[in-house]
């Protein structure tokens, strides 16, 4: 991932984090689980930046893969939940 791509990923994460769903009272457990994925994504994106700083290609590849995996789970959350409830 290059610097421009990382900046775009941060913009996406910030948008998702600060535009939280509107609920009166406590969030349902499903939303809490989904929003936890955003925290994990932040950690991995930060680790990607660290790996680039120290020029560790293996770490960067691992963290990039983990970031992409977590964001795909986040993006496909409702599809995955429907599959789980059908079985």
XYZ file of C-alpha atoms in Angstrom:
87
model
C 0.000 0.000 0.000
C 1.375 3.408 -0.842
C 0.951 6.611 1.160
C -2.019 7.838 -0.881
C -3.880 4.544 -0.435
C -3.243 4.604 3.309
C -4.612 8.151 3.536
C -7.747 7.060 1.655
C -8.203 4.108 4.023
C -7.905 6.451 7.026
C -10.576 8.727 5.529
C -12.908 5.763 5.114
C -12.302 4.605 8.686
C -12.830 8.079 10.128
C -16.088 8.430 8.202
C -17.354 5.062 9.454
C -16.314 5.752 13.046
C -17.733 9.258 13.371
C -20.988 8.540 11.514
C -22.291 6.061 14.029
C -25.852 4.718 13.903
C -28.502 6.658 15.812
C -30.042 4.765 18.693
C -31.775 5.780 21.879
C -30.147 3.969 24.742
C -27.656 1.164 24.360
C -26.450 -0.180 21.040
C -27.568 -3.722 20.187
C -24.813 -6.378 20.506
C -24.655 -6.843 16.709
C -23.752 -3.190 16.162
C -21.162 -3.319 18.936
C -19.529 -6.367 17.340
C -19.528 -4.696 13.939
C -18.022 -1.470 15.288
C -15.280 -3.450 17.053
C -14.093 -4.411 13.595
C -13.394 -0.723 12.935
C -11.090 -0.624 15.947
C -9.244 -3.706 14.723
C -8.950 -2.131 11.278
C -7.423 0.997 12.827
C -4.810 -1.099 14.601
C -3.834 -2.956 11.435
C -3.711 0.228 9.368
C -1.433 1.774 11.980
C 0.748 -1.345 11.878
C 0.974 -1.011 8.085
C 2.324 2.502 8.548
C 4.850 1.238 11.112
C 5.967 -1.546 8.776
C 6.491 0.958 5.973
C 8.523 3.150 8.326
C 10.904 0.330 9.267
C 10.851 -1.185 5.741
C 9.534 -4.578 6.876
C 7.837 -6.025 3.791
C 6.657 -9.215 5.504
C 4.986 -7.303 8.311
C 3.420 -4.897 5.835
C 2.038 -7.767 3.749
C 0.628 -9.499 6.832
C -0.976 -6.349 8.231
C -2.396 -5.425 4.828
C -3.970 -8.856 4.509
C -5.424 -8.607 8.020
C -6.782 -5.120 7.306
C -8.434 -6.281 4.088
C -9.924 -9.320 5.842
C -11.399 -7.238 8.643
C -12.811 -4.608 6.300
C -14.372 -7.280 4.089
C -16.073 -8.697 7.201
C -17.231 -5.186 8.094
C -18.521 -4.434 4.593
C -20.286 -7.793 4.256
C -21.616 -7.885 7.830
C -25.298 -8.047 6.923
C -24.766 -10.730 4.270
C -22.799 -12.823 6.764
C -25.432 -12.341 9.482
C -28.210 -13.498 7.142
C -26.260 -16.660 6.312
C -25.780 -17.407 10.010
C -29.445 -16.892 10.887
C -30.651 -19.077 7.991
C -28.707 -22.122 9.201
